Amino acid sequence: MNKELQKVFHYHETTKHSQKRYAKSLGYMDWATQPDPFRIYKNTKNISLPLSFNNPTPPYSLLDEKLPSAPLGEESISQLLQFSLGIAAWKNSGGSSWAVRCNASSGNLHPTESYLILPPMMENAKSTVYHYAPKNHALEILAEFDTNFFDTVEKETFFIALSSIAWREAWKYGERAFRYVQLDAGHAWQALVVSAKMLGWKITRVDNISDEHIAKIIGLDQKNRFFEEEKPDMLLLVSKIERSATLDVTPLVDSLPEHFKGIANKLSPSMHEWKIIDEVEQATSLLQIPQTQTKKCKVTREPSREAKEVVLSRRSIHVMDKEKSKISKEQFHTLLKSVDCSLDGKENSAHLAIFVHRVEGYTQGLYLHVRNQKDLNDFKKEFHDTFLWEKTEFENLYLLEVANFTKASKIISCNQDIASDGAFSLGMICRYSKELFHYNTHRYKELYWECGMIGQQLYLEATSLGLSGTGIGCFLDDLMNINVLGLKNNLYQSMYHFTVGVGYVDSRIETIPAYANR
């Protein structure tokens, strides 16, 4: 086993929560060093984007149908960003206020940053690299340059790059933060996918590009412009047609200027260093190995609200209303269908181990939603040999054990009631060691991205049905892996948890419209 793989396996084991100990963190909230959730670049030209609240959007139920494509322009770029990475509302309580964004984030800490690489447009005669500043819904110009690269791809094609500032999560969560950073990147990716669908656009992650090239494209390699380290995550190609995930971006990279404009704002007066995060970031920065492409999800849904209303209404719920959280079989099936097939155009690696608490037509118990049938025989060998493996009326969903798991699910989810008081909670079980050995350590991040995409989709699907969802990053890893499922090795690992039900709305918290100052 090479050193990079050893570092990733070591990181994953070291940052597991257990009943005896949690992963290392400061153990308290150091408010003096709380990072600013909004990055800005000083000394740059800003373009204030028009707000899209009044723009008509398709019904959420029709997003997977063939929709007409919007032309590429300032209005459509603005809508894409606002309904994916923008602010949905502000909350106010006890003199404190905080932003709620369209893309979910662990602890609402938002490590993900986004950049656009656009061909000449918006009165700019040159190709341009922009940073998106969600607080003011504006673009900051970082680089302008001449290139013929955009002449070699489909017309009205452009890029969005996502990056992460691990310190924003490590400030609160310590060593486990790298996991949350990658989950948030997946949430942001799926938020962009859904927003693009409203415009009839397609998003594909370029999977033959190195982190080094992504960093160069958005200026992260210019270390003197940053106080906190910001790491590249992914390059997304936005176009009007489905296309290959393989693309030679070398001509674009070669056209970039040596120096970008703007100095990134300092997010904290000081930082606590977490060596193990630096190590796993370095170990997972290898060139990714592309997976085989497959068809993306196309879900048929019942008529629902406008897509923008669903996106802007999404919230993370802290308290589930146990008395109201029983859901219908049809709602349960709709939620599962929305994540049954591939969200990213690659073969599914994540499966859903579901604790069913309050679903009409379903017995309380542990179920498994197998999102890739090639893993079914593995599961039957690796899981407890007492499991039933009874097929249900929902294809690929199996009843494993009949029991009341409300108490167990709460304990597994760091004693959080939201895991037991909803209609169901689940753990996302990923093909793990085989994936890392077959591909390389970059795959570790990609597994979390897949889980984050599933989480974002479940959030939106629940919201469209009048339900509530919440991602759960705090769970006792091996209590789920070993005790509940019976796993004896690391072929599969639980990597993200989620719960769905009916949330309790705290009337003491005031909601303020986003961008009211505009």
CSV table of C-alpha atoms in Angstrom, one decimal, residues 60 63 83 102 190-191 194-195 198 305 307 310-314 335 338 454-467 498:
chain,number,residue,atom,x,y,z
A,60,TYR,CA,-40.1,21.4,-9.7
A,63,LEU,CA,-37.0,19.5,-14.0
A,83,PHE,CA,-30.8,29.6,-6.9
A,102,CYS,CA,-29.6,27.5,-1.1
A,190,GLN,CA,-26.0,19.2,-6.8
A,191,ALA,CA,-27.4,22.6,-6.0
A,194,VAL,CA,-30.7,21.6,-10.1
A,195,SER,CA,-30.5,25.3,-10.7
A,198,MET,CA,-34.3,25.3,-14.4
A,305,ARG,CA,-44.5,24.2,-6.8
A,307,ALA,CA,-38.6,25.1,-8.8
A,310,VAL,CA,-38.6,24.7,-3.5
A,311,VAL,CA,-35.0,25.8,-3.6
A,312,LEU,CA,-35.6,29.0,-1.6
A,313,SER,CA,-37.7,27.1,1.0
A,314,ARG,CA,-35.1,24.4,1.8
A,335,LEU,CA,-37.9,10.4,-2.1
A,338,SER,CA,-35.1,10.9,-6.7
A,454,ILE,CA,-27.7,12.7,-2.5
A,455,GLY,CA,-28.2,14.8,0.6
A,456,GLN,CA,-28.9,18.0,-1.4
A,457,GLN,CA,-31.4,16.1,-3.6
A,458,LEU,CA,-33.1,14.6,-0.5
A,459,TYR,CA,-33.4,18.1,1.0
A,460,LEU,CA,-35.1,19.4,-2.2
A,461,GLU,CA,-37.3,16.4,-2.7
A,462,ALA,CA,-38.5,16.5,0.9
A,463,THR,CA,-39.2,20.3,0.6
A,464,SER,CA,-41.2,19.7,-2.6
A,465,LEU,CA,-43.4,17.3,-0.7
A,466,GLY,CA,-43.9,19.7,2.2
A,467,LEU,CA,-41.5,17.7,4.4
A,498,PHE,CA,-29.7,12.0,6.8
